[in-house]
């Protein structure tokens, strides 16, 4: 079947509205809270990184000194969001009216699969980067400095293209894990790859429009809210916290909508029943 982006969007919005009370609780814990914690505890580090943007040695020293904190919040926040994505998919993509507790329970069981698939994706991109870098190195031996410069540009463009293309092909990973119950990371990645085959250009255009909409809304909110707050309160903890609240709210809503969209895209491309695995909670 031909992918219908309008249908996917309309169904996603309808699903979010129908489950907004439960989704608000999930979004607050798994999307908003991590953003707020990061904005509070990493505000000073982020400020120092901005000030040292032109000082590579100072920036490197700052990152080295705070590497543990940065990794803790980065990896911890990612894992918390993984649970949020999976739990929201349970709410939006299966039947039986699961509770928040049931959704989180299913999500926790599925987290290892999502982690495994993510690590495999990172390894794959790293290998592609290594191969492209090797080709550039070989080209520089043949064509000299000019060839190396041109090869470096080609490498960056190629790596960017491969990353975007593969991300689109694997975009249905979370719905596949939850709605189809695939616990094997390789099988889940293969299934997403299979479902998105033949629809990549349309999906890429759809996702790009969603990203542009998110960026436009973020820019307008920042212009209308965060900038006036910084003028009123000045640069400091209060402004950083309020900016974190605003950014966290935008991110929480966007993540919930993204999950809903991916659930409906999966339903279309897999010809699934409207409620997916209706037997999970019946």
Backbone as numpy.savetxt, mean C-alpha at the origin, in Angstrom:
# Nx Ny Nz CAx CAy CAz Cx Cy Cz
-14.21 -11.78 -19.29 -15.04 -10.58 -19.29 -14.17 -9.33 -19.29
-14.73 -8.22 -19.78 -14.01 -6.96 -19.80 -14.17 -6.25 -18.45
-13.07 -5.76 -17.92 -13.10 -5.11 -16.63 -13.86 -3.79 -16.71
-14.78 -3.57 -15.76 -15.60 -2.36 -15.70 -15.20 -1.58 -14.45
-14.41 -0.53 -14.64 -13.91 0.24 -13.49 -15.03 1.01 -12.80
-16.00 1.52 -13.57 -17.12 2.25 -12.96 -17.92 1.35 -12.03
-18.17 0.13 -12.48 -18.91 -0.82 -11.65 -18.13 -1.15 -10.38
-16.82 -1.37 -10.53 -15.99 -1.69 -9.36 -16.03 -0.55 -8.35
-15.92 0.69 -8.82 -15.93 1.84 -7.92 -17.28 2.00 -7.22
-18.36 1.92 -7.99 -19.70 2.09 -7.41 -20.00 1.01 -6.38
-19.63 -0.22 -6.69 -19.85 -1.31 -5.74 -18.98 -1.13 -4.49
-17.76 -0.67 -4.68 -16.87 -0.46 -3.54 -17.43 0.60 -2.60
-17.88 1.71 -3.14 -18.44 2.78 -2.31 -19.69 2.28 -1.57
-20.53 1.52 -2.28 -21.74 0.99 -1.65 -21.41 0.04 -0.50
-20.38 -0.79 -0.69 -19.98 -1.72 0.36 -19.43 -0.97 1.59
-18.66 0.06 1.34 -18.10 0.84 2.45 -19.22 1.51 3.23
-20.18 2.09 2.54 -21.30 2.74 3.22 -22.10 1.74 4.05
-22.30 0.55 3.52 -23.10 -0.45 4.22 -22.40 -0.98 5.47
-21.07 -0.90 5.49 -20.31 -1.45 6.62 -19.48 -0.38 7.33
-19.91 0.88 7.23 -19.06 1.98 7.70 -18.79 1.92 9.20
-19.73 1.47 10.01 -19.51 1.45 11.46 -18.38 0.49 11.84
-18.41 -0.71 11.28 -17.37 -1.70 11.56 -16.04 -1.24 10.98
-16.09 -0.69 9.76 -14.87 -0.27 9.09 -14.21 0.91 9.82
-15.02 1.78 10.42 -14.45 2.90 11.17 -13.60 2.40 12.34
-14.09 1.36 13.01 -13.33 0.79 14.13 -12.01 0.18 13.64
-12.07 -0.58 12.54 -10.86 -1.19 12.00 -9.87 -0.13 11.52
-10.39 0.86 10.80 -9.52 1.91 10.26 -8.84 2.71 11.36
-9.57 2.95 12.46 -8.99 3.71 13.56 -7.83 2.99 14.21
-7.96 1.68 14.38 -6.92 0.90 15.07 -5.75 0.59 14.15
-6.03 0.16 12.92 -4.98 -0.39 12.07 -4.41 0.59 11.05
-5.07 1.70 10.81 -4.56 2.68 9.84 -4.27 4.04 10.48
-5.24 4.55 11.27 -5.05 5.88 11.86 -4.04 5.86 13.00
-4.17 4.90 13.91 -3.29 4.85 15.08 -1.81 4.74 14.72
-1.41 3.83 13.80 0.01 3.78 13.43 0.53 5.10 12.86
-0.31 5.78 12.07 0.11 7.07 11.51 0.32 8.10 12.61
-0.58 8.12 13.60 -0.44 9.06 14.71 0.81 8.77 15.54
1.07 7.51 15.82 2.25 7.14 16.60 3.53 7.54 15.87
3.54 7.32 14.55 4.72 7.71 13.77 4.92 9.22 13.79
3.81 9.95 13.65 3.92 11.41 13.62 4.41 11.97 14.96
4.07 11.28 16.05 4.48 11.75 17.38 5.92 11.38 17.68
6.26 10.10 17.46 7.58 9.61 17.89 8.68 9.83 16.86
8.32 10.03 15.60 9.34 10.23 14.57 9.39 11.67 14.08
8.62 12.56 14.71 8.56 13.94 14.23 9.92 14.61 14.26
10.65 14.44 15.37 11.96 15.08 15.50 12.95 14.53 14.47
12.92 13.21 14.28 13.82 12.59 13.32 13.51 13.08 11.90
12.23 13.14 11.56 11.84 13.61 10.24 12.25 15.05 10.02
12.11 15.88 11.05 12.51 17.28 10.95 14.01 17.39 10.72
14.78 16.61 11.46 16.23 16.64 11.30 16.65 16.13 9.93
15.93 15.13 9.40 16.24 14.61 8.08 16.00 15.67 7.01
14.94 16.44 7.16 14.67 17.52 6.22 15.76 18.60 6.29
16.21 18.89 7.49 17.24 19.91 7.65 18.59 19.45 7.09
18.82 18.13 7.10 20.08 17.59 6.62 19.99 17.06 5.19
18.95 17.46 4.47 18.73 16.93 3.12 19.92 17.17 2.20
20.62 18.29 2.40 21.76 18.63 1.55 23.09 18.15 2.14
23.05 17.54 3.30 24.26 17.07 3.97 24.22 15.54 4.03
24.80 14.90 3.03 24.69 13.45 2.92 25.35 12.73 4.10
26.49 13.23 4.55 27.18 12.58 5.67 26.38 12.74 6.97
25.87 13.94 7.20 25.06 14.15 8.39 23.78 13.34 8.37
23.17 13.25 7.18 21.94 12.46 7.05 22.21 10.99 7.30
23.32 10.50 6.77 23.68 9.10 6.98 23.94 8.82 8.46
24.61 9.75 9.13 24.88 9.58 10.56 23.58 9.59 11.37
22.65 10.47 11.00 21.37 10.54 11.70 20.59 9.25 11.54
20.55 8.73 10.32 19.81 7.49 10.07 20.45 6.33 10.82
21.78 6.28 10.83 22.48 5.20 11.54 22.20 5.26 13.04
22.15 6.46 13.58 21.92 6.61 15.02 20.50 6.25 15.42
19.57 6.40 14.50 18.16 6.14 14.82 17.59 4.98 14.01
18.47 4.13 13.49 18.02 3.05 12.62 17.05 2.11 13.32
17.33 1.78 14.56 16.45 0.87 15.29 15.04 1.41 15.42
14.93 2.69 15.78 13.60 3.31 15.93 12.88 3.38 14.60
13.60 3.77 13.55 12.99 3.87 12.23 12.48 2.52 11.75
13.30 1.48 11.91 12.90 0.14 11.49 11.73 -0.38 12.32
11.77 -0.10 13.62 10.70 -0.58 14.50 9.35 0.00 14.08
9.32 1.31 13.84 8.06 1.92 13.43 7.69 1.53 12.00
8.70 1.41 11.14 8.42 1.05 9.76 7.87 -0.34 9.62
8.59 -1.32 10.17 8.15 -2.71 10.07 6.90 -2.95 10.91
6.89 -2.40 12.13 5.70 -2.56 12.98 4.47 -1.97 12.35
4.60 -0.76 11.80 3.46 -0.13 11.14 2.98 -0.93 9.94
3.92 -1.47 9.17 3.55 -2.28 8.01 2.78 -3.53 8.42
3.23 -4.20 9.47 2.55 -5.42 9.92 1.14 -5.10 10.44
1.03 -4.00 11.18 -0.30 -3.60 11.67 -1.23 -3.30 10.50
-0.71 -2.62 9.49 -1.53 -2.31 8.32 -1.89 -3.58 7.55
-0.98 -4.54 7.51 -1.30 -5.83 6.87 -2.55 -6.44 7.50
-2.57 -6.44 8.84 -3.74 -6.98 9.54 -4.97 -6.16 9.18
-4.82 -4.85 9.10 -5.95 -4.00 8.74 -6.48 -4.29 7.35
-5.58 -4.43 6.37 -6.01 -4.74 5.00 -6.77 -6.06 4.95
-6.22 -7.07 5.62 -6.84 -8.39 5.58 -8.18 -8.39 6.32
-8.24 -7.73 7.48 -9.49 -7.69 8.25 -10.57 -6.92 7.49
-10.20 -5.80 6.87 -11.18 -5.04 6.09 -11.66 -5.86 4.90
-10.78 -6.67 4.32 -11.19 -7.53 3.21 -12.19 -8.58 3.67
-11.99 -9.09 4.88 -12.96 -10.03 5.44 -14.33 -9.36 5.57
-14.35 -8.15 6.12 -15.62 -7.44 6.30 -16.29 -7.16 4.97
-15.50 -6.74 3.98 -16.06 -6.29 2.70 -16.21 -7.41 1.67
-15.51 -8.51 1.89 -15.44 -9.48 0.80 -15.95 -10.86 1.09
-16.47 -11.15 2.29 -17.02 -12.47 2.56 -18.43 -12.33 3.10
-19.13 -13.42 3.11 -20.51 -13.40 3.61 -20.58 -13.72 5.09
-21.79 -13.77 5.62 -22.00 -14.18 6.99 -21.92 -13.08 8.02
-21.75 -11.81 7.61 -21.72 -10.67 8.54 -20.72 -10.89 9.67
-19.42 -11.02 9.37 -18.44 -11.25 10.45 -18.33 -10.06 11.38
-18.02 -10.33 12.64 -17.77 -9.27 13.60 -16.34 -8.77 13.44
-16.01 -7.71 14.15 -14.65 -7.19 14.11 -13.67 -8.24 14.63
-14.03 -8.90 15.73 -13.16 -9.93 16.30 -12.92 -11.08 15.34
-13.97 -11.53 14.66 -13.82 -12.62 13.70 -12.96 -12.19 12.53
-13.15 -10.96 12.07 -12.36 -10.46 10.94 -10.87 -10.38 11.31
-10.59 -9.91 12.51 -9.20 -9.81 12.96 -8.59 -11.21 13.12
-9.37 -12.16 13.62 -8.88 -13.52 13.79 -8.48 -14.13 12.45
-9.33 -13.96 11.43 -9.00 -14.46 10.10 -7.77 -13.74 9.56
-7.70 -12.43 9.79 -6.58 -11.64 9.29 -5.26 -12.10 9.90
-5.25 -12.36 11.19 -4.02 -12.79 11.86 -3.54 -14.13 11.30
-4.47 -15.01 10.95 -4.07 -16.30 10.37 -3.52 -16.13 8.96
-3.95 -15.08 8.29 -3.53 -14.86 6.90 -2.28 -14.00 6.77
-1.88 -13.33 7.86 -0.72 -12.44 7.81 0.55 -13.14 7.33
0.88 -14.36 7.82 2.11 -15.01 7.33 2.13 -15.18 5.81
0.98 -15.47 5.23 0.92 -15.61 3.76 1.24 -14.30 3.08
0.67 -13.21 3.57 0.92 -11.90 2.97 2.37 -11.48 3.17
2.94 -11.77 4.34 4.35 -11.45 4.58 5.24 -12.24 3.62
4.95 -13.53 3.47 5.73 -14.36 2.56 5.68 -13.85 1.13
4.48 -13.48 0.67 4.34 -12.97 -0.69 5.08 -11.65 -0.86
5.03 -10.80 0.17 5.73 -9.52 0.11 7.23 -9.72 0.01
7.76 -10.63 0.81 9.20 -10.91 0.77 9.60 -11.48 -0.59
8.78 -12.34 -1.16 9.07 -12.89 -2.49 9.08 -11.79 -3.54
8.15 -10.85 -3.41 8.10 -9.73 -4.35 9.37 -8.88 -4.23
9.78 -8.61 -3.01 11.00 -7.81 -2.80 12.21 -8.52 -3.38
12.30 -9.83 -3.16 13.41 -10.60 -3.73 13.39 -10.53 -5.25
12.20 -10.65 -5.83 12.08 -10.60 -7.29 12.53 -9.27 -7.85
12.08 -8.17 -7.23 12.48 -6.83 -7.69 13.98 -6.63 -7.51
14.52 -7.16 -6.41 15.97 -7.05 -6.18 16.75 -7.78 -7.26
16.28 -8.96 -7.64 16.96 -9.73 -8.69 16.89 -9.00 -10.03
15.74 -8.43 -10.33 15.61 -7.65 -11.58 16.57 -6.48 -11.56
16.64 -5.80 -10.41 17.56 -4.67 -10.29 19.01 -5.11 -10.48
19.35 -6.26 -9.92 20.72 -6.78 -10.06 21.04 -7.10 -11.52
20.10 -7.73 -12.21 20.32 -8.08 -13.62 20.47 -6.82 -14.47
19.60 -5.84 -14.24 19.70 -4.59 -15.00 21.01 -3.88 -14.69
21.41 -3.88 -13.43 22.68 -3.26 -13.06 23.86 -3.95 -13.72
23.80 -5.27 -13.81 24.86 -6.03 -14.48 24.94 -5.68 -15.95
23.78 -5.53 -16.59 23.76 -5.15 -18.01 24.35 -3.75 -18.21
24.04 -2.84 -17.29 24.60 -1.48 -17.38 26.12 -1.53 -17.22
26.59 -2.34 -16.28 28.04 -2.46 -16.07 28.73 -3.01 -17.31
28.13 -4.01 -17.94 28.70 -4.57 -19.16 28.69 -3.54 -20.28
27.58 -2.76 -20.35 27.49 -1.72 -21.37 28.54 -0.65 -21.20
28.85 -0.31 -19.94 29.86 0.72 -19.68 31.24 0.26 -20.11
31.49 -1.05 -20.02 32.78 -1.57 -20.47 32.94 -1.45 -21.97
31.81 -1.56 -22.67 31.84 -1.50 -24.13 31.79 -0.06 -24.64
30.87 0.74 -24.05 30.62 2.09 -24.58 31.23 3.21 -23.75
31.85 2.90 -22.62 32.49 3.92 -21.82 31.52 4.69 -20.94
31.94 5.90 -20.54 31.17 6.72 -19.60 29.80 7.10 -20.15
29.77 7.49 -21.42 28.49 7.88 -22.04 27.51 6.72 -22.03
28.02 5.54 -22.35 27.17 4.35 -22.33 26.67 4.02 -20.95
27.54 4.24 -19.94 27.14 3.98 -18.56 26.03 4.92 -18.12
26.16 6.20 -18.49 25.13 7.18 -18.12 23.80 6.85 -18.77
23.84 6.55 -20.07 22.61 6.19 -20.78 22.03 4.89 -20.22
22.92 3.95 -19.93 22.46 2.68 -19.37 21.82 2.86 -18.01
22.37 3.79 -17.19 21.79 4.06 -15.89 20.37 4.60 -15.99
20.16 5.50 -16.95 18.81 6.04 -17.16 17.86 4.94 -17.61
18.32 4.14 -18.57 17.49 3.03 -19.06 17.17 2.06 -17.93
18.16 1.81 -17.06 17.96 0.91 -15.93 16.87 1.42 -15.00
16.92 2.71 -14.67 15.92 3.29 -13.77 14.53 3.22 -14.38
14.44 3.54 -15.67 13.14 3.49 -16.35 12.63 2.05 -16.38
13.52 1.11 -16.70 13.12 -0.29 -16.77 12.68 -0.83 -15.42
13.44 -0.48 -14.38 13.09 -0.95 -13.03 11.76 -0.36 -12.58
11.53 0.92 -12.89 10.25 1.55 -12.54 9.10 0.86 -13.28
9.30 0.60 -14.57 8.25 -0.05 -15.35 7.93 -1.44 -14.84
8.98 -2.21 -14.55 8.77 -3.57 -14.04 8.06 -3.54 -12.70
8.44 -2.59 -11.84 7.82 -2.49 -10.51 6.34 -2.17 -10.63
5.99 -1.20 -11.48 4.59 -0.83 -11.64 3.79 -1.97 -12.26
4.33 -2.55 -13.31 3.63 -3.64 -14.02 3.39 -4.83 -13.09
4.43 -5.23 -12.35 4.27 -6.37 -11.46 3.35 -6.05 -10.29
3.36 -4.79 -9.82 2.45 -4.41 -8.73 1.00 -4.51 -9.17
0.72 -4.13 -10.41 -0.64 -4.25 -10.93 -1.03 -5.73 -11.05
-0.11 -6.55 -11.54 -0.41 -7.97 -11.70 -0.64 -8.66 -10.36
-0.02 -8.14 -9.29 -0.16 -8.75 -7.96 -1.10 -7.96 -7.06
-1.85 -7.03 -7.64 -2.71 -6.14 -6.85 -3.86 -6.86 -6.16
-4.21 -8.05 -6.64 -5.34 -8.79 -6.05 -4.88 -9.82 -5.02
-3.66 -9.66 -4.55 -3.09 -10.63 -3.61 -3.93 -10.75 -2.34
-4.28 -9.63 -1.72 -5.05 -9.68 -0.47 -6.44 -10.29 -0.67
-7.22 -9.86 -1.68 -8.51 -10.53 -1.89 -8.38 -12.01 -2.20
-7.34 -12.39 -2.91 -7.14 -13.81 -3.22 -6.88 -14.60 -1.95
-6.05 -14.07 -1.07 -5.73 -14.77 0.17 -6.98 -14.94 1.03
-7.80 -13.90 1.13 -8.98 -13.94 2.01 -10.15 -14.63 1.34
-10.52 -14.19 0.16 -11.75 -14.68 -0.48 -11.61 -16.09 -1.03
-10.40 -16.47 -1.43 -10.20 -17.80 -1.99 -9.48 -18.73 -1.01
-9.07 -18.18 0.12 -8.48 -19.00 1.18 -7.14 -19.62 0.82
-6.35 -18.95 -0.02 -5.05 -19.49 -0.40 -4.01 -19.13 0.66
-3.41 -20.14 1.25 -2.43 -19.91 2.32 -1.00 -19.99 1.83
-0.79 -20.51 0.62 0.54 -20.61 0.05 0.87 -19.30 -0.67
1.94 -18.59 -0.27 2.25 -17.30 -0.89 2.45 -17.40 -2.40
3.13 -18.46 -2.84 3.38 -18.61 -4.28 2.07 -18.84 -5.03
1.20 -19.67 -4.47 -0.10 -19.93 -5.11 -0.94 -18.67 -5.15
-0.90 -17.87 -4.08 -1.67 -16.63 -4.05 -1.15 -15.65 -5.10
0.17 -15.53 -5.22 0.74 -14.64 -6.23 0.41 -15.11 -7.64
0.48 -16.41 -7.85 0.15 -16.97 -9.17 -1.30 -16.72 -9.52
-2.19 -16.84 -8.53 -3.61 -16.62 -8.77 -3.90 -15.17 -9.13
-3.29 -14.23 -8.41 -3.46 -12.81 -8.74 -2.93 -12.52 -10.14
-1.79 -13.09 -10.46 -1.18 -12.91 -11.78 -2.12 -13.42 -12.87
-2.73 -14.55 -12.59 -3.66 -15.16 -13.54 -4.91 -14.29 -13.75
-5.47 -13.78 -12.66 -6.70 -13.00 -12.74 -6.50 -11.68 -13.48
-5.36 -11.05 -13.27 -5.12 -9.74 -13.87 -4.60 -9.83 -15.30
-4.26 -11.02 -15.76 -3.76 -11.18 -17.12 -4.80 -10.73 -18.14
-4.37 -9.91 -19.09 -5.27 -9.39 -20.11 -6.01 -8.14 -19.70
-5.90 -7.75 -18.43 -6.59 -6.55 -17.93 -5.61 -5.50 -17.41
-4.33 -5.75 -17.57 -3.32 -4.87 -16.96 -3.44 -3.41 -17.37
-3.58 -3.09 -18.67 -3.69 -1.66 -19.04 -4.89 -0.97 -18.40
-6.05 -1.63 -18.39 -7.24 -1.03 -17.78 -7.07 -0.87 -16.27
-6.51 -1.89 -15.63 -6.28 -1.81 -14.19 -5.28 -0.71 -13.87
-4.22 -0.61 -14.67 -3.22 0.43 -14.44 -3.84 1.81 -14.55
-4.66 2.01 -15.57 -5.33 3.31 -15.72 -6.27 3.60 -14.56
-6.99 2.59 -14.10 -7.92 2.74 -12.98 -7.18 3.09 -11.70
-6.12 2.35 -11.41 -5.34 2.61 -10.21 -4.67 3.99 -10.28
-4.23 4.37 -11.47 -3.59 5.69 -11.62 -4.59 6.81 -11.33
-5.83 6.65 -11.79 -6.86 7.65 -11.50 -7.13 7.73 -10.00
-7.18 6.59 -9.34 -7.39 6.58 -7.89 -6.23 7.28 -7.18
-5.01 7.03 -7.64 -3.84 7.67 -7.02 -3.87 9.18 -7.23
-4.22 9.62 -8.44 -4.31 11.05 -8.71 -5.38 11.71 -7.83
-6.51 11.02 -7.66 -7.55 11.54 -6.79 -7.08 11.67 -5.35
-6.35 10.65 -4.88 -5.81 10.69 -3.52 -4.83 11.84 -3.36
-3.93 12.01 -4.33 -2.94 13.08 -4.25 -3.61 14.46 -4.28
-4.64 14.60 -5.12 -5.34 15.89 -5.21 -6.03 16.23 -3.89
-6.70 15.23 -3.30 -7.39 15.46 -2.03 -6.39 15.78 -0.93
-5.28 15.02 -0.89 -4.25 15.27 0.12 -3.69 16.68 -0.01
-3.45 17.10 -1.25 -2.90 18.45 -1.48 -3.88 19.52 -1.02
-5.16 19.36 -1.36 -6.15 20.35 -0.99 -6.34 20.42 0.52
-6.37 19.26 1.18 -6.52 19.24 2.63 -5.32 19.89 3.29
-4.13 19.58 2.78 -2.92 20.19 3.32 -2.95 21.71 3.15
-3.41 22.15 2.00 -3.46 23.59 1.71 -4.47 24.29 2.59
-5.64 23.64 2.81 -6.73 24.30 3.52 -6.69 24.10 5.04
-6.02 23.04 5.50 -6.03 22.76 6.94 -4.64 22.82 7.57
-3.70 22.05 7.03 -2.41 21.94 7.68 -1.62 23.25 7.60
-1.67 23.91 6.44 -0.94 25.19 6.32 -1.47 26.24 7.30
-2.79 26.45 7.41 -3.28 27.40 8.43 -2.90 26.99 9.85
-2.92 25.68 10.14 -2.54 25.22 11.48 -1.10 25.58 11.80
-0.22 25.42 10.81 1.18 25.75 11.03 1.37 27.24 11.24
0.52 28.05 10.60 0.61 29.50 10.80 0.11 29.91 12.18
-0.90 29.20 12.68 -1.48 29.53 13.98 -0.59 29.03 15.12
-0.18 27.75 15.04 0.56 27.14 16.14 2.07 27.18 15.95
2.52 27.48 14.73 3.95 27.48 14.47 4.48 26.06 14.34
5.75 25.94 14.03 6.38 24.63 13.92 6.63 24.07 15.31
6.03 22.93 15.59 6.19 22.34 16.91 5.38 21.09 17.07
5.30 20.59 18.30 4.64 19.32 18.58 3.16 19.37 18.27
2.50 20.49 18.58 1.06 20.59 18.34 0.75 20.50 16.85
1.49 21.26 16.07 1.28 21.24 14.62 1.57 19.86 14.05
2.65 19.24 14.50 2.99 17.90 14.01 1.90 16.89 14.35
1.36 17.00 15.56 0.30 16.06 15.96 -0.97 16.28 15.13
-1.38 17.54 14.98 -2.59 17.82 14.20 -2.41 17.44 12.74
-1.21 17.69 12.21 -0.93 17.28 10.84 -0.98 15.76 10.72
-0.49 15.06 11.75 -0.56 13.60 11.75 -1.98 13.09 11.80
-2.84 13.78 12.58 -4.25 13.39 12.65 -4.91 13.53 11.28
-4.67 14.67 10.64 -5.29 14.91 9.33 -4.79 13.90 8.31
-3.46 13.73 8.25 -2.89 12.78 7.29 -3.35 11.36 7.59
-3.44 11.02 8.89 -3.89 9.69 9.26 -5.33 9.42 8.87
-6.19 10.43 9.03 -7.59 10.27 8.64 -7.72 10.07 7.13
-6.98 10.87 6.37 -7.01 10.72 4.91 -6.52 9.33 4.51
-5.41 8.91 5.14 -4.87 7.60 4.84 -5.81 6.47 5.22
-6.48 6.60 6.37 -7.40 5.55 6.83 -8.57 5.39 5.86
-9.17 6.51 5.47 -10.29 6.45 4.53 -9.83 5.90 3.19
-8.66 6.34 2.73 -8.14 5.89 1.44 -7.86 4.39 1.46
-7.30 3.90 2.56 -7.00 2.46 2.65 -8.26 1.61 2.63
-9.29 2.07 3.33 -10.56 1.33 3.34 -11.16 1.29 1.94
-11.16 2.44 1.25 -11.68 2.49 -0.11 -10.85 1.61 -1.05
-9.53 1.61 -0.85 -8.67 0.78 -1.69 -9.01 -0.69 -1.52
-9.17 -1.13 -0.27 -9.54 -2.52 -0.02 -10.86 -2.86 -0.69
-11.84 -1.97 -0.55 -13.14 -2.21 -1.16 -13.04 -2.31 -2.67
-12.24 -1.45 -3.27 -12.05 -1.49 -4.73 -11.42 -2.81 -5.15
-10.37 -3.23 -4.46 -9.69 -4.47 -4.83 -10.60 -5.68 -4.65
-11.45 -5.65 -3.63 -12.41 -6.74 -3.44 -13.37 -6.83 -4.62
-13.86 -5.68 -5.09 -14.80 -5.69 -6.21 -14.11 -6.02 -7.53
-12.86 -5.59 -7.69 -12.10 -5.98 -8.88 -11.92 -7.49 -8.90
-11.56 -8.06 -7.76 -11.41 -9.51 -7.67 -12.72 -10.21 -7.99
-13.82 -9.69 -7.46 -15.13 -10.31 -7.73 -15.44 -10.32 -9.22
-15.13 -9.22 -9.90 -15.38 -9.15 -11.34 -14.52 -10.16 -12.11
-13.22 -10.12 -11.85 -12.30 -10.91 -12.66 -12.34 -12.40 -12.34
-12.78 -12.74 -11.14 -12.85 -14.15 -10.76 -14.25 -14.72 -10.93
-15.19 -13.87 -11.34 -16.60 -14.29 -11.48 -17.12 -14.87 -10.17
-16.67 -14.28 -9.06 -17.05 -14.80 -7.75 -18.47 -14.39 -7.40
-19.02 -15.09 -6.42 -20.32 -14.70 -5.90 -20.16 -13.36 -5.18
-21.23 -12.57 -5.04 -21.10 -11.26 -4.42 -20.45 -11.27 -3.05
-20.67 -12.34 -2.29 -20.15 -12.39 -0.92 -18.92 -13.27 -0.78
-18.36 -13.72 -1.89 -17.13 -14.51 -1.82 -17.33 -15.79 -1.02
-16.51 -16.03 -0.02 -16.59 -17.25 0.77 -17.71 -17.12 1.79
-18.91 -17.37 1.36 -20.08 -17.20 2.23 -20.10 -18.22 3.36
-19.29 -19.26 3.28 -19.32 -20.30 4.31 -18.40 -20.00 5.49
-17.60 -18.93 5.41 -16.63 -18.66 6.47 -17.29 -18.45 7.82
-18.40 -17.74 7.84 -19.00 -17.37 9.12 -20.45 -17.82 9.23
-20.93 -18.61 8.30 -22.31 -19.08 8.36 -22.43 -20.23 9.36
